[in-house]
PDB file of C-alpha atoms in Angstrom:
ATOM      1  CA  MET E   1       7.748   1.235   6.809  1.00 94.00           C
ATOM      2  CA  LYS E   2       5.965   4.043   8.578  1.00 96.00           C
ATOM      3  CA  VAL E   3       4.124   3.585  11.879  1.00 94.00           C
ATOM      4  CA  ILE E   4       1.903   6.465  12.976  1.00 95.00           C
ATOM      5  CA  ALA E   5       0.640   6.361  16.569  1.00 93.00           C
ATOM      6  CA  GLU E   6      -0.122   9.906  17.652  1.00 94.00           C
ATOM      7  CA  PRO E   7      -0.472  10.443  21.410  1.00 93.00           C
ATOM      8  CA  GLY E   8      -4.083  10.687  22.527  1.00 95.00           C
ATOM      9  CA  VAL E   9      -5.513   9.304  19.275  1.00 96.00           C
ATOM     10  CA  PRO E  10      -7.136   5.813  19.404  1.00 97.00           C
ATOM     11  CA  GLN E  11      -5.568   4.745  16.126  1.00 97.00           C
ATOM     12  CA  VAL E  12      -2.411   3.222  14.657  1.00 97.00           C
ATOM     13  CA  VAL E  13      -1.611   3.540  10.946  1.00 98.00           C
ATOM     14  CA  ILE E  14       1.014   1.366   9.280  1.00 97.00           C
ATOM     15  CA  ILE E  15       2.183   2.081   5.732  1.00 98.00           C
ATOM     16  CA  ARG E  16       4.566  -0.178   3.807  1.00 98.00           C
ATOM     17  CA  GLU E  17       5.436  -0.491   0.114  1.00 97.00           C
ATOM     18  CA  PHE E  18       5.988  -3.819  -1.626  1.00 97.00           C
ATOM     19  CA  ARG E  19       7.367  -4.491  -5.095  1.00 94.00           C
ATOM     20  CA  ALA E  20       4.595  -6.941  -5.878  1.00 95.00           C
ATOM     21  CA  PRO E  21       1.073  -6.878  -7.294  1.00 95.00           C
ATOM     22  CA  ARG E  22      -1.688  -6.320  -4.777  1.00 96.00           C
ATOM     23  CA  GLU E  23      -3.244  -9.657  -5.693  1.00 96.00           C
ATOM     24  CA  LEU E  24      -0.221 -11.399  -4.132  1.00 96.00           C
ATOM     25  CA  LEU E  25      -0.579  -9.379  -0.932  1.00 97.00           C
ATOM     26  CA  PHE E  26      -4.287 -10.147  -0.840  1.00 98.00           C
ATOM     27  CA  ARG E  27      -3.522 -13.857  -1.223  1.00 97.00           C
ATOM     28  CA  ALA E  28      -0.960 -13.617   1.602  1.00 98.00           C
ATOM     29  CA  TYR E  29      -3.698 -12.239   3.857  1.00 98.00           C
ATOM     30  CA  THR E  30      -6.439 -14.667   2.849  1.00 98.00           C
ATOM     31  CA  GLU E  31      -4.838 -18.072   2.180  1.00 97.00           C
ATOM     32  CA  PRO E  32      -4.037 -20.082   5.331  1.00 96.00           C
ATOM     33  CA  ASP E  33      -0.856 -21.682   3.951  1.00 96.00           C
ATOM     34  CA  LEU E  34       0.495 -18.231   3.085  1.00 97.00           C
ATOM     35  CA  VAL E  35      -0.618 -16.468   6.286  1.00 97.00           C
ATOM     36  CA  LYS E  36       1.386 -18.855   8.439  1.00 94.00           C
ATOM     37  CA  ARG E  37       4.529 -18.109   6.409  1.00 95.00           C
ATOM     38  CA  TRP E  38       4.685 -14.419   7.326  1.00 96.00           C
ATOM     39  CA  LEU E  39       2.469 -13.417  10.241  1.00 95.00           C
ATOM     40  CA  GLY E  40       4.041 -12.945  13.645  1.00 88.00           C
ATOM     41  CA  PRO E  41       7.452 -12.549  15.164  1.00 82.00           C
ATOM     42  CA  ALA E  42      10.230 -15.062  14.555  1.00 79.00           C
ATOM     43  CA  GLY E  43      10.422 -17.764  17.167  1.00 84.00           C
ATOM     44  CA  LEU E  44       6.669 -18.293  17.355  1.00 88.00           C
ATOM     45  CA  GLU E  45       4.829 -20.994  15.441  1.00 92.00           C
ATOM     46  CA  LEU E  46       1.578 -19.860  13.834  1.00 94.00           C
ATOM     47  CA  VAL E  47      -1.356 -22.229  13.454  1.00 96.00           C
ATOM     48  CA  VAL E  48      -4.251 -20.943  11.363  1.00 97.00           C
ATOM     49  CA  ASN E  49      -7.272 -22.418  13.140  1.00 97.00           C
ATOM     50  CA  GLN E  50      -9.889 -20.796  10.898  1.00 97.00           C
ATOM     51  CA  LEU E  51      -9.791 -18.429   7.936  1.00 98.00           C
ATOM     52  CA  ASP E  52     -13.014 -17.700   6.078  1.00 98.00           C
ATOM     53  CA  PRO E  53     -12.415 -14.465   4.113  1.00 98.00           C
ATOM     54  CA  GLN E  54     -15.961 -13.471   3.233  1.00 98.00           C
ATOM     55  CA  HIS E  55     -18.517 -11.079   4.684  1.00 98.00           C
ATOM     56  CA  GLY E  56     -19.334 -12.356   8.175  1.00 98.00           C
ATOM     57  CA  GLY E  57     -16.597 -14.977   7.963  1.00 98.00           C
ATOM     58  CA  ARG E  58     -14.438 -15.718  10.958  1.00 98.00           C
ATOM     59  CA  TRP E  59     -10.698 -15.900  11.310  1.00 98.00           C
ATOM     60  CA  ARG E  60      -8.713 -17.346  14.218  1.00 97.00           C
ATOM     61  CA  TRP E  61      -5.075 -18.198  14.718  1.00 96.00           C
ATOM     62  CA  THR E  62      -2.785 -19.199  17.532  1.00 96.00           C
ATOM     63  CA  HIS E  63       0.856 -18.277  18.022  1.00 94.00           C
ATOM     64  CA  TYR E  64       2.797 -20.822  20.090  1.00 95.00           C
ATOM     65  CA  ASP E  65       5.997 -19.953  21.931  1.00 92.00           C
ATOM     66  CA  ALA E  66       8.899 -22.361  22.543  1.00 93.00           C
ATOM     67  CA  ASP E  67       7.226 -23.610  25.742  1.00 95.00           C
ATOM     68  CA  GLY E  68       4.014 -24.456  23.868  1.00 95.00           C
ATOM     69  CA  LYS E  69       1.985 -21.597  25.323  1.00 95.00           C
ATOM     70  CA  GLY E  70      -0.661 -20.429  22.874  1.00 95.00           C
ATOM     71  CA  TYR E  71      -1.686 -16.836  22.131  1.00 92.00           C
ATOM     72  CA  VAL E  72      -5.064 -16.757  20.365  1.00 95.00           C
ATOM     73  CA  PHE E  73      -6.290 -13.964  18.079  1.00 95.00           C
ATOM     74  CA  HIS E  74      -9.637 -13.896  16.284  1.00 97.00           C
ATOM     75  CA  GLY E  75     -12.193 -11.717  14.555  1.00 97.00           C
ATOM     76  CA  LEU E  76     -14.769 -11.268  11.825  1.00 97.00           C
ATOM     77  CA  TYR E  77     -14.662  -9.971   8.271  1.00 98.00           C
ATOM     78  CA  HIS E  78     -16.954  -7.054   7.477  1.00 98.00           C
ATOM     79  CA  GLY E  79     -17.871  -6.625   3.830  1.00 97.00           C
ATOM     80  CA  GLU E  80     -16.431  -8.835   1.133  1.00 97.00           C
ATOM     81  CA  PRO E  81     -12.598  -8.887   1.253  1.00 98.00           C
ATOM     82  CA  THR E  82     -11.100  -7.837  -2.101  1.00 98.00           C
ATOM     83  CA  PRO E  83      -7.593  -7.200  -3.454  1.00 97.00           C
ATOM     84  CA  GLU E  84      -8.320  -3.514  -2.792  1.00 98.00           C
ATOM     85  CA  ARG E  85      -9.340  -3.780   0.882  1.00 98.00           C
ATOM     86  CA  ILE E  86     -10.042  -5.968   3.871  1.00 98.00           C
ATOM     87  CA  VAL E  87     -12.116  -4.851   6.867  1.00 98.00           C
ATOM     88  CA  GLN E  88     -11.981  -7.011   9.971  1.00 98.00           C
ATOM     89  CA  THR E  89     -12.344  -6.915  13.716  1.00 97.00           C
ATOM     90  CA  TYR E  90      -9.446  -8.103  15.832  1.00 95.00           C
ATOM     91  CA  GLU E  91      -9.399  -9.531  19.350  1.00 93.00           C
ATOM     92  CA  PHE E  92      -6.708 -11.059  21.555  1.00 90.00           C
ATOM     93  CA  ASP E  93      -8.014 -13.696  23.968  1.00 89.00           C
ATOM     94  CA  GLU E  94      -5.847 -12.369  26.808  1.00 86.00           C
ATOM     95  CA  ALA E  95      -7.497  -8.939  26.461  1.00 84.00           C
ATOM     96  CA  THR E  96     -11.129 -10.036  26.682  1.00 84.00           C
ATOM     97  CA  GLY E  97     -13.579  -7.344  25.617  1.00 85.00           C
ATOM     98  CA  THR E  98     -10.987  -5.260  23.777  1.00 89.00           C
ATOM     99  CA  VAL E  99     -11.967  -5.207  20.123  1.00 94.00           C
ATOM    100  CA  TYR E 100     -10.428  -3.111  17.418  1.00 95.00           C
ATOM    101  CA  LEU E 101     -11.143  -2.572  13.759  1.00 98.00           C
ATOM    102  CA  ASN E 102      -8.604  -3.038  10.965  1.00 97.00           C
ATOM    103  CA  LEU E 103      -8.972  -1.503   7.523  1.00 98.00           C
ATOM    104  CA  ILE E 104      -6.237  -2.869   5.270  1.00 98.00           C
ATOM    105  CA  THR E 105      -5.918  -1.375   1.794  1.00 98.00           C
ATOM    106  CA  PHE E 106      -3.732  -2.405  -1.119  1.00 98.00           C
ATOM    107  CA  ASP E 107      -3.044   0.424  -3.613  1.00 98.00           C
ATOM    108  CA  GLU E 108      -1.016  -0.605  -6.658  1.00 97.00           C
ATOM    109  CA  ALA E 109       0.826   1.722  -9.047  1.00 97.00           C
ATOM    110  CA  ASP E 110       3.732   0.976 -11.405  1.00 93.00           C
ATOM    111  CA  GLY E 111       4.436  -2.461  -9.931  1.00 89.00           C
ATOM    112  CA  VAL E 112       4.509  -1.199  -6.334  1.00 96.00           C
ATOM    113  CA  THR E 113       1.716  -1.886  -3.872  1.00 97.00           C
ATOM    114  CA  THR E 114       1.253   0.343  -0.857  1.00 98.00           C
ATOM    115  CA  LEU E 115      -0.271  -1.518   2.044  1.00 98.00           C
ATOM    116  CA  THR E 116      -1.991   0.723   4.581  1.00 98.00           C
ATOM    117  CA  GLN E 117      -3.328  -0.771   7.791  1.00 98.00           C
ATOM    118  CA  ASN E 118      -5.523   1.602   9.758  1.00 98.00           C
ATOM    119  CA  THR E 119      -6.311   0.159  13.182  1.00 97.00           C
ATOM    120  CA  VAL E 120      -8.973   1.953  15.223  1.00 98.00           C
ATOM    121  CA  PHE E 121      -9.573   1.371  18.935  1.00 96.00           C
ATOM    122  CA  PHE E 122     -12.553   2.262  21.126  1.00 95.00           C
ATOM    123  CA  ALA E 123     -10.310   3.967  23.678  1.00 94.00           C
ATOM    124  CA  VAL E 124      -6.890   5.595  23.745  1.00 94.00           C
ATOM    125  CA  GLU E 125      -6.005   3.309  26.670  1.00 93.00           C
ATOM    126  CA  ASP E 126      -6.599   0.236  24.469  1.00 92.00           C
ATOM    127  CA  ARG E 127      -4.383   1.727  21.775  1.00 93.00           C
ATOM    128  CA  ASP E 128      -1.679   2.488  24.343  1.00 92.00           C
ATOM    129  CA  LEU E 129      -1.714  -1.118  25.611  1.00 88.00           C
ATOM    130  CA  TYR E 130      -1.377  -2.324  22.002  1.00 88.00           C
ATOM    131  CA  VAL E 131       1.557  -0.006  21.312  1.00 89.00           C
ATOM    132  CA  ASP E 132       3.276  -0.608  24.663  1.00 87.00           C
ATOM    133  CA  GLY E 133       2.898  -4.391  24.241  1.00 81.00           C
ATOM    134  CA  GLY E 134       5.529  -4.519  21.500  1.00 81.00           C
ATOM    135  CA  MET E 135       3.213  -4.079  18.523  1.00 84.00           C
ATOM    136  CA  GLU E 136       5.791  -2.246  16.427  1.00 87.00           C
ATOM    137  CA  ARG E 137       8.468  -4.941  16.814  1.00 87.00           C
ATOM    138  CA  GLY E 138       5.975  -7.638  15.774  1.00 87.00           C
ATOM    139  CA  ILE E 139       4.594  -5.596  12.876  1.00 92.00           C
ATOM    140  CA  ARG E 140       8.072  -4.819  11.547  1.00 92.00           C
ATOM    141  CA  ALA E 141       9.046  -8.514  11.684  1.00 92.00           C
ATOM    142  CA  SER E 142       5.801  -9.556   9.986  1.00 94.00           C
ATOM    143  CA  MET E 143       6.158  -6.942   7.230  1.00 96.00           C
ATOM    144  CA  ARG E 144       9.734  -8.101   6.478  1.00 95.00           C
ATOM    145  CA  GLN E 145       8.511 -11.701   6.281  1.00 96.00           C
ATOM    146  CA  LEU E 146       5.556 -10.627   4.116  1.00 97.00           C
ATOM    147  CA  ASP E 147       7.949  -8.821   1.779  1.00 97.00           C
ATOM    148  CA  ASP E 148      10.071 -11.977   1.472  1.00 97.00           C
ATOM    149  CA  LEU E 149       6.959 -14.049   0.769  1.00 97.00           C
ATOM    150  CA  VAL E 150       5.442 -11.814  -1.930  1.00 96.00           C
ATOM    151  CA  THR E 151       8.876 -11.408  -3.557  1.00 95.00           C
ATOM    152  CA  GLU E 152       9.126 -15.206  -3.738  1.00 95.00           C
ATOM    153  CA  LEU E 153       5.548 -15.520  -5.066  1.00 94.00           C
ATOM    154  CA  ALA E 154       6.211 -12.855  -7.711  1.00 90.00           C
ATOM    155  CA  LYS E 155       9.336 -14.695  -8.894  1.00 89.00           C
ATOM    156  CA  GLU E 156       7.371 -17.962  -9.102  1.00 89.00           C
ATOM    157  CA  ALA E 157       4.642 -16.232 -11.122  1.00 84.00           C
ATOM    158  CA  ASN E 158       7.198 -14.819 -13.576  1.00 82.00           C
ATOM    159  CA  SER E 159       9.096 -18.083 -14.158  1.00 77.00           C
TER     160      SER E 159
END
């Protein structure tokens, strides 16, 4: 996995390859039962409160720690999500007023899908808070769990 966060640029780009069709990755991003199986660091329980993957649709989920404290994230879909791309806003309730935009693309070639997540912030300071808050550790954990999930789904599809 590659994480690109250049100093002074209000953007983070994550690139990761998966040995799975892009349709499985798209499903993992848009089906509540699948999202909760891979998203977030280990040790937190994920509850998908809302997931409406269509233009103007809302998404919302809460991560709960061992003490039961909830961390709420939410946003809107822009354009119709497809197995090629998802565009969505992203907000964390503890950072009120900080909104960023995610463009997630799924490019498939020869049985390998390259997932690229381009996250754009309004200010470099917002990006720096995101990076300094442990984003990379959480993203790496989520991408490993996503890889395990799509590998399992691909095996099920081929049996």
